Coordinates of C-alpha atoms in Angstrom, one line a residue:
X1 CA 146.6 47.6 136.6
X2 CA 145.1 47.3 140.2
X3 CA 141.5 48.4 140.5
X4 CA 141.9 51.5 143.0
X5 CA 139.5 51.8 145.3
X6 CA 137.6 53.8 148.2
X7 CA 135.5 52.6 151.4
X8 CA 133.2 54.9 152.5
X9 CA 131.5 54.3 155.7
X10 CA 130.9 56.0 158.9
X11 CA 131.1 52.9 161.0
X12 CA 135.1 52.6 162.3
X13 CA 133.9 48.6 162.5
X14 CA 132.8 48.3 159.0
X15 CA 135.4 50.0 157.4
X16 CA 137.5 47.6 159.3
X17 CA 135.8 44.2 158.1
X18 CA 135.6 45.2 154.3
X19 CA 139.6 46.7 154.8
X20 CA 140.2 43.4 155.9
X21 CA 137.9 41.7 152.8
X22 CA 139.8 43.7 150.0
X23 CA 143.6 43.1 151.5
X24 CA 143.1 39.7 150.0
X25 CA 141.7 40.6 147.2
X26 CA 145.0 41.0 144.6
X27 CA 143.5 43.2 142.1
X28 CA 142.4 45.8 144.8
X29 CA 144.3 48.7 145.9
X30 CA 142.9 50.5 148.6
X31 CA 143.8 54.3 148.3
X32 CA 141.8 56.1 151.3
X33 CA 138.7 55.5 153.5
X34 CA 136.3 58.3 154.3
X35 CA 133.7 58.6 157.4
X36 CA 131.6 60.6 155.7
X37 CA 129.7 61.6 152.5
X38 CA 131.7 65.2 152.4
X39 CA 135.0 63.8 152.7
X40 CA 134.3 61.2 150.2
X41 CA 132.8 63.7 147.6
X42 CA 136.7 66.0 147.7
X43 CA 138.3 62.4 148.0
X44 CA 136.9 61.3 144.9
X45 CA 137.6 64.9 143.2
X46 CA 140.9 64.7 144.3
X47 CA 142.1 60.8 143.8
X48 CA 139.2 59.8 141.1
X49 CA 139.3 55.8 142.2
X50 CA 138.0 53.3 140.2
X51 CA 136.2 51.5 142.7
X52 CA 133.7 53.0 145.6
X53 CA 132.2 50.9 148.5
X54 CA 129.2 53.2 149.8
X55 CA 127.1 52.9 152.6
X56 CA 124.0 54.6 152.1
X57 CA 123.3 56.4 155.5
X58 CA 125.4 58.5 156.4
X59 CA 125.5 62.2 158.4
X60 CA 125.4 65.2 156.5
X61 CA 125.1 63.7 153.4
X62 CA 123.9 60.2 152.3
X63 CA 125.7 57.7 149.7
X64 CA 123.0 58.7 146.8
X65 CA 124.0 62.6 147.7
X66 CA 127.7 61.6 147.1
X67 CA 127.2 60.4 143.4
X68 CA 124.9 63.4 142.5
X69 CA 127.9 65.6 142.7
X70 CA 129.5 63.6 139.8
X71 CA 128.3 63.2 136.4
X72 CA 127.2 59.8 135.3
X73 CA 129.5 59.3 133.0
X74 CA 132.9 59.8 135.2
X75 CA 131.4 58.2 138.8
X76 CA 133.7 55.3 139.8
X77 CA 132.0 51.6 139.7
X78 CA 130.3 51.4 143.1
X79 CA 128.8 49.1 145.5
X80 CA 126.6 49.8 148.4
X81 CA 127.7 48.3 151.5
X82 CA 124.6 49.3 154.1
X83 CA 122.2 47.7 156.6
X84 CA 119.4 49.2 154.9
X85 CA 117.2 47.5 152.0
X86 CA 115.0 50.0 151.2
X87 CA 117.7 51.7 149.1
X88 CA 118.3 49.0 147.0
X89 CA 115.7 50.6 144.0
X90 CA 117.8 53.8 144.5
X91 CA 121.1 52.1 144.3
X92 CA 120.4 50.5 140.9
X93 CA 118.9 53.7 139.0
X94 CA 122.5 55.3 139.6
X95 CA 123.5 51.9 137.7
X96 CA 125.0 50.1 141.2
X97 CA 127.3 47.5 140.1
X98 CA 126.0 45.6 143.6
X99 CA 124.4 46.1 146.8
X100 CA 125.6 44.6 149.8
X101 CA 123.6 44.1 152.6
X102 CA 125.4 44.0 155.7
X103 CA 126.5 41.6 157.5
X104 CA 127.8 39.9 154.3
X105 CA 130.4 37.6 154.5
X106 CA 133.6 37.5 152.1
X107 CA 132.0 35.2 149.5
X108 CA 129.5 37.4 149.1
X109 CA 132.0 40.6 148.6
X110 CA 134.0 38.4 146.3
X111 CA 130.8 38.3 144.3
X112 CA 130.3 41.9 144.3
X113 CA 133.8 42.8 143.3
X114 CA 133.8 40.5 140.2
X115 CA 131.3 42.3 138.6
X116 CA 133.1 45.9 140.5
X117 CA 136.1 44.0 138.0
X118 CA 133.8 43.3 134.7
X119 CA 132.7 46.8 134.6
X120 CA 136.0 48.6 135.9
X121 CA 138.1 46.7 132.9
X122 CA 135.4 47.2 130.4
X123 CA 135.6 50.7 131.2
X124 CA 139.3 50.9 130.7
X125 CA 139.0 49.2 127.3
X126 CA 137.0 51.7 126.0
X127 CA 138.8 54.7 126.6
X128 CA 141.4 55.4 124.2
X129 CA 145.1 56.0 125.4
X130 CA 145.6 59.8 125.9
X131 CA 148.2 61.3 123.1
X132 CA 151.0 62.4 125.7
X133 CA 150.8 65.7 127.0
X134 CA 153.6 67.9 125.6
X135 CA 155.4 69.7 127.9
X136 CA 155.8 73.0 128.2
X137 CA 158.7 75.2 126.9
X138 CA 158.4 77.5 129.3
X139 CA 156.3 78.6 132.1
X140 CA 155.4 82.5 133.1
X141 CA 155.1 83.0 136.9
X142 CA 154.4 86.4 138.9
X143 CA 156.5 87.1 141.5
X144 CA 157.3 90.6 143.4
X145 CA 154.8 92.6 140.8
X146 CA 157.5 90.7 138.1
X147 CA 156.8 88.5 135.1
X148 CA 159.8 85.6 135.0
X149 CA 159.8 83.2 132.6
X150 CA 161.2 80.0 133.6
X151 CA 162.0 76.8 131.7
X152 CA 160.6 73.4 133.5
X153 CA 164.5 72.7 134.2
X154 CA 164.8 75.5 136.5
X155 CA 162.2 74.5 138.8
X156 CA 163.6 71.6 141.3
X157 CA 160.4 71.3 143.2
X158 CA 157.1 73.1 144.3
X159 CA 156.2 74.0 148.0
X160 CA 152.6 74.8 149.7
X161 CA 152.8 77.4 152.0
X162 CA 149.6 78.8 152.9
X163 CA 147.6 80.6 150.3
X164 CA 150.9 80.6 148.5
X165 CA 153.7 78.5 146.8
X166 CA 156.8 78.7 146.5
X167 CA 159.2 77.5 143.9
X168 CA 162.3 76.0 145.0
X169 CA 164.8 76.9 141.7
X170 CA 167.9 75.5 140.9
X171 CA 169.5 78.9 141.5
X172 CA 167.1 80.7 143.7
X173 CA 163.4 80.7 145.2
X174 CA 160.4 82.1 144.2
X175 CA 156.6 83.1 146.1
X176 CA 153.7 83.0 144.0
X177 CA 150.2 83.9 145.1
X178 CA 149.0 80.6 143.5
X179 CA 146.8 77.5 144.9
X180 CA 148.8 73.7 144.2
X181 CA 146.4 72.7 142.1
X182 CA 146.6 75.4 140.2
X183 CA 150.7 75.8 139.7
X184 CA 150.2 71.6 139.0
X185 CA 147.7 72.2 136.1
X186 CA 150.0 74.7 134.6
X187 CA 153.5 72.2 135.0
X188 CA 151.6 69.7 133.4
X189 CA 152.6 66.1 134.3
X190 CA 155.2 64.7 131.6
X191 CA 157.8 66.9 133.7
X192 CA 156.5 67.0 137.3
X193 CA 154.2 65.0 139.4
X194 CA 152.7 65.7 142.7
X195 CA 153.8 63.2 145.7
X196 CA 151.8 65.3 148.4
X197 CA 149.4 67.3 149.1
X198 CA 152.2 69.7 149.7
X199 CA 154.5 69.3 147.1
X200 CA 155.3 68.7 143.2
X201 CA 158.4 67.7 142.4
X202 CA 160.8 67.4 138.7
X203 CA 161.2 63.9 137.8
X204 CA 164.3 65.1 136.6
X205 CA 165.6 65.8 140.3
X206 CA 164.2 62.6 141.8
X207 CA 167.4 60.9 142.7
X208 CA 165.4 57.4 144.2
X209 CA 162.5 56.0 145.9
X210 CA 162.8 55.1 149.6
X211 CA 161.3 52.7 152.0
X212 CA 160.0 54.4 155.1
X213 CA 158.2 53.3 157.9
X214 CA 154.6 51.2 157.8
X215 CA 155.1 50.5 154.5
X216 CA 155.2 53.8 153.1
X217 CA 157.8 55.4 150.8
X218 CA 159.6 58.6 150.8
X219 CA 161.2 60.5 147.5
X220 CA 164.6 62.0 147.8
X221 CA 165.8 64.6 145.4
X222 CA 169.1 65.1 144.1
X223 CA 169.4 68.4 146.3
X224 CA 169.1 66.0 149.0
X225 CA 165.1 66.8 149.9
X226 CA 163.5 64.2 151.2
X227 CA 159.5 64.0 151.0
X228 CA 157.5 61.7 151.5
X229 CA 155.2 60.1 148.9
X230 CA 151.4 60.0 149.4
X231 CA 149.8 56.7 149.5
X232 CA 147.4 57.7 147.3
X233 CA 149.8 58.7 145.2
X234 CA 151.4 55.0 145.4
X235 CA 150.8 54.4 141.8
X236 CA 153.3 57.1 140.6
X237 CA 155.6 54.6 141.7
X238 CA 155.7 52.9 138.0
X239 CA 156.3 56.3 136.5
X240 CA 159.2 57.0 138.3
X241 CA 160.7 53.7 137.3
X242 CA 160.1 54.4 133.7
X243 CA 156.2 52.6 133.6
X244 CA 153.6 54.0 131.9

């Protein structure tokens, strides 16, 4: 399993350099770059990588302000990429795995991101495998002041739409007042998995997996739908062909 990981930096150049370190790098999978501490801080919430590369100074909110949001215990492995020493103390009593002091050069990344692997795979080995999820029998929406009960079956796909969703049925459509993350937590995900930030879909109605354009994919459904699948989301790939 590739270590997934994040580049955080508000320099457009070095976010460039260390992209183009970790494209050669086999066991890395980049899922996002951020410019700033506040984006990183709602994309690790949201994707929860393995793997950060932090610079330290930052506007708004500084690489050491990004980690106190998170507890210890579930932060990502991360490695400071800045041009400051003086940080270096700092960096290593939130347990750093490395501090890189720019410019460094792809040896010295390589260095970094075999410990980044020693501590990532250690990690993994010590958490159990999850018991599967079992999936609901039936879920209870509210719609038009209306209790339905639906089984997972029913519901082809989900759809954002504002402060909203809206269920697309097999026979039918529904509105909910509900948030995405919400209607996901409730689906559960040995039935349906989310391939956007706008949509959750029945693995059941996934008819294939598409190429599309600069290397991205798209999901058709069985209705026809086509949507397309978040890179992010990239490693969903192996459930839909039957991985774990």
């Amino acid at each position: 399993m590739k270590i997934r990981t994040l580049i955080v930096d508000d320099e457009p150049l070095a976010r460039d350099r260390l992209r183009s370190f970790l494209k050669a790098e086999p066991a890395i999978e980049i899922i996002g770059e951020c410019g700033s501490g506040t984006e990183a801080i709602a994309a690790i919430r949201r994707d929860a990588p393995d793997l950060l590369f932090l610079d330290m100074q930052m506007p708004g909110c500084d690489g050491l302000q990004v980690l106190a949001e998170f507890p210890a215990e579930t932060r990502p492995a991360v490695i400071f990429a800045t041009a400051h020493d003086r940080f270096a103390l700092d960096a290593f009593d939130v347990a750093a795995v490395d501090y890189l002091l720019k410019p460094f050069d792809r040896e010295r990344c390589q260095q970094a991101l075999r410990r980044a692997q020693a501590v990532v795979h250690g990690r993994r080995a010590a958490v159990p495998a999850p018991a599967p999820e079992a999936p609901p029998d039936r879920i209870t929406v509210k719609a038009d002041g209306r209790l339905v009960f639906l089984k997972p079956e029913e519901i082809v796909r989900v759809e954002a739409a504002d402060n909203y969703v809206m269920l697309h049925l097999v026979s039918g459509r529904l509105m909910l007042r509900e948030t995405m993350t919400a209607i996901e937590t409730r689906l559960g995900t040995q039935v349906f998995a989310r391939v956007n930030r706008s949509a959750i879909v029945n693995l059941d109605q996934v008819r294939e997996i598409q190429p599309a354009q600069h290397g991205d994919y798209q999901v058709v459904l069985r209705d026809g739908t086509v949507l397309p699948l978040s890179r992010s989301l990239r490693g969903k790939l192996d459930r839909f062909a039957g991985g774990s």
